[in-house]
mmCIF file of C-alpha atoms in Angstrom:
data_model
loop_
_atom_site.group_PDB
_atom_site.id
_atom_site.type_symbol
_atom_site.label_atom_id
_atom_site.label_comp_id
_atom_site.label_asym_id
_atom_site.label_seq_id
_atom_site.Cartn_x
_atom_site.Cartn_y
_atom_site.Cartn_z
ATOM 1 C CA UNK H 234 -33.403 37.134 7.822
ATOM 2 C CA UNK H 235 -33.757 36.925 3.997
ATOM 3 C CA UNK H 236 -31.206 37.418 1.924
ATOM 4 C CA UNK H 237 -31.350 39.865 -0.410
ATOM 5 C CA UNK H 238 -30.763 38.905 -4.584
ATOM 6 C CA UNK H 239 -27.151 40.195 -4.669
ATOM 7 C CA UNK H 240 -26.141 38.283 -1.338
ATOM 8 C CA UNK H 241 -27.960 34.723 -3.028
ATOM 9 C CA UNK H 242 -25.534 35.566 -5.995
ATOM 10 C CA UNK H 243 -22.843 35.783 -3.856
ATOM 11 C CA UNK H 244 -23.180 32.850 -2.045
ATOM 12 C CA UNK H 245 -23.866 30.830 -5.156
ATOM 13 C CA UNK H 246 -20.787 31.953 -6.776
ATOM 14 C CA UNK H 247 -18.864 30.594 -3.857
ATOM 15 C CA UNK H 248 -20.184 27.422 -3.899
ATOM 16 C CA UNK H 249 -20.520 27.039 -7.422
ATOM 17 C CA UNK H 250 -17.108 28.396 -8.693
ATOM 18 C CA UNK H 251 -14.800 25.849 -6.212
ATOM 19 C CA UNK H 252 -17.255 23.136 -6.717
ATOM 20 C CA UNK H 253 -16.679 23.874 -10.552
ATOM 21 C CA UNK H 254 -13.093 23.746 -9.858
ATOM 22 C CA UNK H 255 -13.213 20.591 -8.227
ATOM 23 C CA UNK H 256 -15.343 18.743 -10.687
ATOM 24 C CA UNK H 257 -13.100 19.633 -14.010
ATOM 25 C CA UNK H 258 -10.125 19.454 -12.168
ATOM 26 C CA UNK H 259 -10.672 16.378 -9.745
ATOM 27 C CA UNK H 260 -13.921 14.366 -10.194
ATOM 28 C CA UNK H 261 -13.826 14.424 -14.208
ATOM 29 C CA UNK H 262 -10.183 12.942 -14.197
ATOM 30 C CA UNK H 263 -10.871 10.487 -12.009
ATOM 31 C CA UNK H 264 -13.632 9.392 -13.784
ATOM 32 C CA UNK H 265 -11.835 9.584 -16.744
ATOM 33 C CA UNK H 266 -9.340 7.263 -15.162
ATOM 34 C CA UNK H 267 -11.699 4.669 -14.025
ATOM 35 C CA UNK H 268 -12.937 4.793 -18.003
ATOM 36 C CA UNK H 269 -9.572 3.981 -19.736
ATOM 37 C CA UNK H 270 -8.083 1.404 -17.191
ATOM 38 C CA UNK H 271 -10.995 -0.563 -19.279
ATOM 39 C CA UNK H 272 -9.287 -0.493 -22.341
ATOM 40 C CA UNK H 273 -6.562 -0.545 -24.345
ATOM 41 C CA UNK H 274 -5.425 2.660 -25.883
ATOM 42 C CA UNK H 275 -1.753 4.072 -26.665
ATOM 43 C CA UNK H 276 -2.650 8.180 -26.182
ATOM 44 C CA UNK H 277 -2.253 8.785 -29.745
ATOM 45 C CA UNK H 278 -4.697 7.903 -31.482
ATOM 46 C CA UNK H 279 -8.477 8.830 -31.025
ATOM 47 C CA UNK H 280 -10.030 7.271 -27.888
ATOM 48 C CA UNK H 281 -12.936 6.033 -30.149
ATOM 49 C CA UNK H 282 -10.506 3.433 -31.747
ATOM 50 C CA UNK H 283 -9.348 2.378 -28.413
ATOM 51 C CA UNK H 284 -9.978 -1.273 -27.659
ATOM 52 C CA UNK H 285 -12.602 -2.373 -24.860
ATOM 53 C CA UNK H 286 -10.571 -5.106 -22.522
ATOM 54 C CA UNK H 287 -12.670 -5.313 -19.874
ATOM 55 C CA UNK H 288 -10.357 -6.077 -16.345
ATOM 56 C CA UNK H 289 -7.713 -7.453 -18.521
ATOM 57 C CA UNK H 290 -5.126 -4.539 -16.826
ATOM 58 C CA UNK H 291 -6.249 -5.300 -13.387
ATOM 59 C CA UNK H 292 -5.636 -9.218 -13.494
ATOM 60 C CA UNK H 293 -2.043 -8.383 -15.443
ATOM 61 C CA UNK H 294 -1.298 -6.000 -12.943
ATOM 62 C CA UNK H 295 -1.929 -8.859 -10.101
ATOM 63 C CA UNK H 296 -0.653 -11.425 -11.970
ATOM 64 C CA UNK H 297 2.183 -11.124 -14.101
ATOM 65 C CA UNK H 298 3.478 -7.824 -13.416
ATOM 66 C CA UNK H 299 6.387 -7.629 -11.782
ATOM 67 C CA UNK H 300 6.938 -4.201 -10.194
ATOM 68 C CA UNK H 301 2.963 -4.632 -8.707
ATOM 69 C CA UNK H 302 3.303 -6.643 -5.745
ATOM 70 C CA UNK H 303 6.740 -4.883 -4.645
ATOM 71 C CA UNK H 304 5.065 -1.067 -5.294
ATOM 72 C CA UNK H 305 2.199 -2.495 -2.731
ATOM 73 C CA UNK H 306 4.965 -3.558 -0.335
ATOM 74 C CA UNK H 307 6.958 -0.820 -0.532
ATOM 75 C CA UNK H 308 3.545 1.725 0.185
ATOM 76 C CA UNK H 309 2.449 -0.451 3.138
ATOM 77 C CA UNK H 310 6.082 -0.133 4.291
ATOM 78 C CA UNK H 311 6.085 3.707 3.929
ATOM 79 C CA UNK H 312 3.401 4.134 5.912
ATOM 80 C CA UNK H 313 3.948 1.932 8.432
ATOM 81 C CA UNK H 314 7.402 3.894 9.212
ATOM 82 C CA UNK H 315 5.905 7.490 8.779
ATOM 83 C CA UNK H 316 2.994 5.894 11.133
ATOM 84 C CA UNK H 317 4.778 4.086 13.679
ATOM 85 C CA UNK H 318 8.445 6.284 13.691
ATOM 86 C CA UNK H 319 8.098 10.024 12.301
ATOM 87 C CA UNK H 320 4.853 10.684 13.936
ATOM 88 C CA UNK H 321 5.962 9.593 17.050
ATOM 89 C CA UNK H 322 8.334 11.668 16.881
ATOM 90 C CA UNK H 323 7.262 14.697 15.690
ATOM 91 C CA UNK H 324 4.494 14.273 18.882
ATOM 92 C CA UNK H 325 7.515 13.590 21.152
ATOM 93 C CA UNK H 326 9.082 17.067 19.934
ATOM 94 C CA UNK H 327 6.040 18.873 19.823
ATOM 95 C CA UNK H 328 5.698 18.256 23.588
ATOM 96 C CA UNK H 329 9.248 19.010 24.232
ATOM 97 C CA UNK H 330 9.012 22.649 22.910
ATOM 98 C CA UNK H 331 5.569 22.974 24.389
ATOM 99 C CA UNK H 332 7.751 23.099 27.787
ATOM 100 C CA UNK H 333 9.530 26.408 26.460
ATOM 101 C CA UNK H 334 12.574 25.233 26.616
ATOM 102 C CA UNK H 335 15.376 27.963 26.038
ATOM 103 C CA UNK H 336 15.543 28.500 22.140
ATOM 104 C CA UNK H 337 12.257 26.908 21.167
ATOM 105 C CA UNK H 338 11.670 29.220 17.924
ATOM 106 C CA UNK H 339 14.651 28.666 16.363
ATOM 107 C CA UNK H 340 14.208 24.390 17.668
ATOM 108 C CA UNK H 341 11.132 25.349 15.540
ATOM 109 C CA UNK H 342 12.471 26.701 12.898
ATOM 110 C CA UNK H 343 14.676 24.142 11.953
ATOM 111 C CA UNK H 344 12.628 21.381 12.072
ATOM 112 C CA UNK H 345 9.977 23.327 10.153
ATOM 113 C CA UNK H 346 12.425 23.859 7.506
ATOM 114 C CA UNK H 347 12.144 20.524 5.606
ATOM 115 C CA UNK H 348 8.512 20.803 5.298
ATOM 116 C CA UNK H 349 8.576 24.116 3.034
ATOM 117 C CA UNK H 350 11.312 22.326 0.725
ATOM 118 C CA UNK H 351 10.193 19.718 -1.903
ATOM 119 C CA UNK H 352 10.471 15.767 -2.064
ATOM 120 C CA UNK H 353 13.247 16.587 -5.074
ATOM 121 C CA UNK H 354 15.326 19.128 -3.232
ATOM 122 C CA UNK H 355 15.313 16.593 0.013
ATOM 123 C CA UNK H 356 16.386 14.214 -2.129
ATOM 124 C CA UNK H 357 19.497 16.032 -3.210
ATOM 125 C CA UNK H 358 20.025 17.150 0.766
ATOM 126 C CA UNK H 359 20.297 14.108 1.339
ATOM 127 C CA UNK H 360 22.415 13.007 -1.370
ATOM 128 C CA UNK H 361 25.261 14.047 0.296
ATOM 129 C CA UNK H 362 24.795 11.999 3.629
ATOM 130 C CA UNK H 363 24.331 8.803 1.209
ATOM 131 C CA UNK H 364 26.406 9.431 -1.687
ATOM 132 C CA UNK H 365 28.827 6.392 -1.911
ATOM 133 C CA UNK H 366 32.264 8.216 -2.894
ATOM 134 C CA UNK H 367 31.463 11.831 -1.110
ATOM 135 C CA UNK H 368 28.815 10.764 1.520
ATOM 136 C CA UNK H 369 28.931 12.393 4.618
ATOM 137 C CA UNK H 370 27.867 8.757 6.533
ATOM 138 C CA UNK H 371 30.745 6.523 4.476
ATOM 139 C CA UNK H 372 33.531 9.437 5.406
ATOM 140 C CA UNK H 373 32.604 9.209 9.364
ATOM 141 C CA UNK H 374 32.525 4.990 8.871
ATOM 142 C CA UNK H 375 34.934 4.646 6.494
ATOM 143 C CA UNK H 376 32.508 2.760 4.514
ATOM 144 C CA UNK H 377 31.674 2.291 0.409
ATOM 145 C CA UNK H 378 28.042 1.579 0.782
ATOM 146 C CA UNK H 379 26.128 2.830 -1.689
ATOM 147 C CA UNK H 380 22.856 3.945 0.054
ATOM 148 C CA UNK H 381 20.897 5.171 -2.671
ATOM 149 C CA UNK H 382 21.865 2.655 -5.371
ATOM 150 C CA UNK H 383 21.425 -0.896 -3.311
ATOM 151 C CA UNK H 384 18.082 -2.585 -3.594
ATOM 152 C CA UNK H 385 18.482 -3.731 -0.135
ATOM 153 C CA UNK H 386 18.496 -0.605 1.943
ATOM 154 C CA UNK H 387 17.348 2.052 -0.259
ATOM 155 C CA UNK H 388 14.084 2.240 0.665
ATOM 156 C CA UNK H 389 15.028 2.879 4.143
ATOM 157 C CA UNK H 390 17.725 5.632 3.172
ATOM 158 C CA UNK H 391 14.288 7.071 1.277
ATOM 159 C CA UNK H 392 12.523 6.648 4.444
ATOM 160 C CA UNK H 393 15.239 8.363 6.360
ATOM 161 C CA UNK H 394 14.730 11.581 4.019
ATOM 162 C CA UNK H 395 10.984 11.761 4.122
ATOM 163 C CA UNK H 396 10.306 11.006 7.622
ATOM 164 C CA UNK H 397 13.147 13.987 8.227
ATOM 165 C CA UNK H 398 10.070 16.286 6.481
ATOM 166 C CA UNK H 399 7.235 14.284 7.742
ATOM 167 C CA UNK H 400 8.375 14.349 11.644
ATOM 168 C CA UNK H 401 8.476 18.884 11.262
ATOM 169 C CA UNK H 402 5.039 19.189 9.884
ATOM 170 C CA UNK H 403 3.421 16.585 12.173
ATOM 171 C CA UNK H 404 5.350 18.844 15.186
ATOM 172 C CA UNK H 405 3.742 21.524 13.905
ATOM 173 C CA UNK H 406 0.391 20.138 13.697
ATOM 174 C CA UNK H 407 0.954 18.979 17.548
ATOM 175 C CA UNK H 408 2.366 21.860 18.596
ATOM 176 C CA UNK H 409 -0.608 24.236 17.634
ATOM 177 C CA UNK H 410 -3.083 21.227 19.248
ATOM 178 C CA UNK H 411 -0.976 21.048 22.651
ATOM 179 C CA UNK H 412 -1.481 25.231 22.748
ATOM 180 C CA UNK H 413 -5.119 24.504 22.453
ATOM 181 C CA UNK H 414 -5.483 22.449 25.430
ATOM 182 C CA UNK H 415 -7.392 23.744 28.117
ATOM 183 C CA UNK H 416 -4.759 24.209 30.483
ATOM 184 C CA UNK H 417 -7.437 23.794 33.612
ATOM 185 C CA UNK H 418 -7.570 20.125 32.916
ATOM 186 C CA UNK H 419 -3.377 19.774 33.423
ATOM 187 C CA UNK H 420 -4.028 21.246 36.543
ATOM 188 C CA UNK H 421 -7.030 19.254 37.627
ATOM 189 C CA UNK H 422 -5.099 15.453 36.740
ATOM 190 C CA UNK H 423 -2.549 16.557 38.747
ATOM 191 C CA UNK H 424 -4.861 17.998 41.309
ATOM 192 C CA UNK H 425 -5.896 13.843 41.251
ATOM 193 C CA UNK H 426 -1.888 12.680 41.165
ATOM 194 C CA UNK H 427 -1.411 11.487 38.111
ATOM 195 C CA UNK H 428 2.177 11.657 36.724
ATOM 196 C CA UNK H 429 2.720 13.586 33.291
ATOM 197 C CA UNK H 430 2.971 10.223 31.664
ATOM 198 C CA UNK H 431 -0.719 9.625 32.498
ATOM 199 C CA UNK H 432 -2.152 13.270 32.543
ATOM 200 C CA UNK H 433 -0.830 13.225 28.649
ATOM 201 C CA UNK H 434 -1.982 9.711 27.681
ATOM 202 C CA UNK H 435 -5.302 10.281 29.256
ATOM 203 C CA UNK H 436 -6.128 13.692 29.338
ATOM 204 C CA UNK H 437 -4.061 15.299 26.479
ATOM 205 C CA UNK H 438 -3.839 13.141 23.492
ATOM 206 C CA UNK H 439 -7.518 12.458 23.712
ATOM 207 C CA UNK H 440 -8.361 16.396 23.753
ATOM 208 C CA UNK H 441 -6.279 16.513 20.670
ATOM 209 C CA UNK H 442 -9.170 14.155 18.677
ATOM 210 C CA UNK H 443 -9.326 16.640 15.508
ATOM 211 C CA UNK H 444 -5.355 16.819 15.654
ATOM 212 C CA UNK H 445 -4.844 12.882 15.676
ATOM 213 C CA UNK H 446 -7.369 12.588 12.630
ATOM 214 C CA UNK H 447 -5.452 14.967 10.651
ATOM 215 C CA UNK H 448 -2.028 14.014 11.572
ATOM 216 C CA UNK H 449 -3.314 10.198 10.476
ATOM 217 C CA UNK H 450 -4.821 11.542 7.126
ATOM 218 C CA UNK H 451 -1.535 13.310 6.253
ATOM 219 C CA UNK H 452 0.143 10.606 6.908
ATOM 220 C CA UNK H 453 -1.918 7.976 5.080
ATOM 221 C CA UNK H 454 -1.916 10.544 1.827
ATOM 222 C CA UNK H 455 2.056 11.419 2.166
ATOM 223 C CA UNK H 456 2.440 7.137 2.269
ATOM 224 C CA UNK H 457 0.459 5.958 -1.064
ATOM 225 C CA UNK H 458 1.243 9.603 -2.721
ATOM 226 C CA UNK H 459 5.042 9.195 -2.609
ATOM 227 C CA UNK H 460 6.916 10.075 -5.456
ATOM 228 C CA UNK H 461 9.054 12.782 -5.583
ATOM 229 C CA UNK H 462 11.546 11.419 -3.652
ATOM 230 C CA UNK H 463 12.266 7.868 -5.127
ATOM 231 C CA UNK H 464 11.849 9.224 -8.858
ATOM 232 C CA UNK H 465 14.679 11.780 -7.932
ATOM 233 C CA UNK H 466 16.658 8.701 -6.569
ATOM 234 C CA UNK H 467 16.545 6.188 -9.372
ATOM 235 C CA UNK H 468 13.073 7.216 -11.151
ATOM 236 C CA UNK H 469 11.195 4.478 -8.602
ATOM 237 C CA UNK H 470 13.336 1.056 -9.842
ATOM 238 C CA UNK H 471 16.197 -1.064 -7.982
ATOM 239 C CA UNK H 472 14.434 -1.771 -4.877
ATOM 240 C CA UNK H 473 11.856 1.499 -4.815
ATOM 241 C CA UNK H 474 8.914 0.631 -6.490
ATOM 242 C CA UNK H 475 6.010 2.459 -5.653
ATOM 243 C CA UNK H 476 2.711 2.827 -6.657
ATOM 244 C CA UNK H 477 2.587 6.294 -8.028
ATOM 245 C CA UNK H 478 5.840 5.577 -10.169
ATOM 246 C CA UNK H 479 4.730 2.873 -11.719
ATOM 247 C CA UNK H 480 1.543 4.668 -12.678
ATOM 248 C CA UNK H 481 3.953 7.679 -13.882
ATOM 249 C CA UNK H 482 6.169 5.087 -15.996
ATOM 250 C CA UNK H 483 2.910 3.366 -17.592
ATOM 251 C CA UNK H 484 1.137 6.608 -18.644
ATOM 252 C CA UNK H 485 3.972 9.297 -19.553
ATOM 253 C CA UNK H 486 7.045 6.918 -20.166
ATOM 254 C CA UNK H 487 8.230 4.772 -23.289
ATOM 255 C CA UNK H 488 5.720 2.382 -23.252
ATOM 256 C CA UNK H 489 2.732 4.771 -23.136
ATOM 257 C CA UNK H 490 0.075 1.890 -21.542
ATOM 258 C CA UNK H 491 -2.502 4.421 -20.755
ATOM 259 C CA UNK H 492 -5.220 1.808 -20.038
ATOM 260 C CA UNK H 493 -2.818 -0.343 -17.673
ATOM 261 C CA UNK H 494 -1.504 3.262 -15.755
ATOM 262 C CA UNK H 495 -4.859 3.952 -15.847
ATOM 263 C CA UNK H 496 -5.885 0.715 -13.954
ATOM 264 C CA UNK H 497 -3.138 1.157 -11.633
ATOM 265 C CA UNK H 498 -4.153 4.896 -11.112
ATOM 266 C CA UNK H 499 -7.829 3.231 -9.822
ATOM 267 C CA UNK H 500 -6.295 0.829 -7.598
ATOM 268 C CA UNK H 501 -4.822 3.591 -5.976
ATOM 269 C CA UNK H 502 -8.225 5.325 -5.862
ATOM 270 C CA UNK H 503 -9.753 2.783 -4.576
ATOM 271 C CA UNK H 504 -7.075 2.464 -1.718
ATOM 272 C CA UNK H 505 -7.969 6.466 -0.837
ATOM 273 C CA UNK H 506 -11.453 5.997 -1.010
ATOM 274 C CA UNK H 507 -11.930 2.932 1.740
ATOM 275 C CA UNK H 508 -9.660 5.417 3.694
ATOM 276 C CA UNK H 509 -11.744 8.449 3.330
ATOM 277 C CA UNK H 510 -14.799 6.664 4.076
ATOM 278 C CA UNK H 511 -13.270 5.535 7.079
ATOM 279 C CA UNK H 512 -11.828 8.743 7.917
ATOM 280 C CA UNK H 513 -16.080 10.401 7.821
ATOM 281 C CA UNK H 514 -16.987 7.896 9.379
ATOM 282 C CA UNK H 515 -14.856 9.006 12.706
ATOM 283 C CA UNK H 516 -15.280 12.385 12.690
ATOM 284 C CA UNK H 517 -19.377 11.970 11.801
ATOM 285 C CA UNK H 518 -19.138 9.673 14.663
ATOM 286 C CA UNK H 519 -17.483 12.361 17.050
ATOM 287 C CA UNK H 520 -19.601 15.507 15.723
ATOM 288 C CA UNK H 521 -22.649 13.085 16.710
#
């Protein structure tokens, strides 16, 4: 069936005007990026008079910069809890509602809720559970511990308040993947005798292939994208260091290093980009 002129318009329009989008408001910055983490330029002054330093900001950001190796630690960290602890645990959840337990919409509601508020307002939630004078947690142990302000546990009090969020949306995510399931091959394992345990590990969870591959790119993003939350805290400093607010205090703060944020920025890019390749290359795999 041909299509006729006003149809081919159509159809270019809709893939021209989002990939238009995309280019000016995703490919050109990046790009752009990549370009001034090569040289030295302050963001006032014309980027013709900026100074070519080749990978000067890549080998000081190894080498001698102080906040670099922590902000890598502190990522690898994130995502390992959001990996190995909230996910869990939003699956765990997901399959307990799936039972329809009594009062499942409202179990759904509330752990939904965290996921439609942001990282900043989360922060302040949970600024009164770890506030050192008024804390809910230091009046029920009698404690003084300041959660929020010491370098040593901070970053697990952050990790506290985003795997709260993280945990709802991955429930969700499960949730709408165990409703999917063709409920013929629950009946069939246990048809064969094999406990729930087993009928979920190795009849479920596999079904749910397109579900797991999300749930692990959300997670991967929400771990090296993580901002909000720290910069509320104590604007990423003190014991939270993290990749995005260090490129955020290099580019917009006092010392205005747009080449070094820049080269930061691309480290970061490149960390997304061996993921994402990964990430096609498993679901190319499975479409195959």
């Amino acid at each position: 069936m041909r299509l006729s002129t006003r149809d081919r318009v159509t159809v270019a329009l809709m893939v021209l005007i989002p990939t238009a989008f995309a280019a000016v408001l995703v490919w050109l910055p990046a790009l752009a990026t990549i370009v001034m983490s090569f040289f030295d330029w302050d963001g006032f002054g014309p980027f013709t008079e900026a100074k070519f330093v080749g990978s000067k900001w890549y080998s000081d950001a190894v080498t001698i910069y102080p906040a670099f190796w922590p902000a890598i630690q502190h990522n690898v960290i994130w995502l390992i809890v959001l990996f190995g602890v909230a996910t869990p645990l939003g699956l765990l959840v997901a399959v307990l509602l799936d039972r329809e337990v009594s009062h499942t919409r409202f179990y759904q509601t509330a752990l939904y809720i965290p996921v439609v508020l942001s990282m900043a307002l989360i922060g302040f939630v949970w600024q009164l559970m770890f506030s050192r004078d008024q804390g809910l947690l230091n009046l029920l142990f009698g404690t003084q511990i300041d959660w929020y302000g010491d370098p040593k546990i901070n970053i697990w009090s952050a990790l506290i308040a985003t795997s709260w969020r993280h945990m709802g949306y991955v429930m969700l995510l499960y949730l709408a993947g165990l409703k999917g399931v063709d409920p013929s091959l629950k009946e069939a394992a246990k048809i064969d005798g094999a406990s729930e345990p087993k009928t979920f590990f190795h009849v479920v969870f596999p079904v749910m292939f397109p579900i797991n591959v999300v749930v692990l790119v959300i997670t991967f993003i929400d771990s090296l994208r993580a901002f909000d939350l720290v910069w509320v805290i104590n604007r990423g400093r003190n014991g939270l260091e993290l990749l995005a607010t260090e490129v955020t205090r290099n580019i917009v703060g006092e010392a205005q290093r747009i080449g070094f944020g820049s080269a930061l920025a691309t480290i970061m890019l490149v960390f997304s980009t061996i993921f994402i390749i990964i990430y096609l290359r498993i679901v190319l795999k499975e479409d195959r």
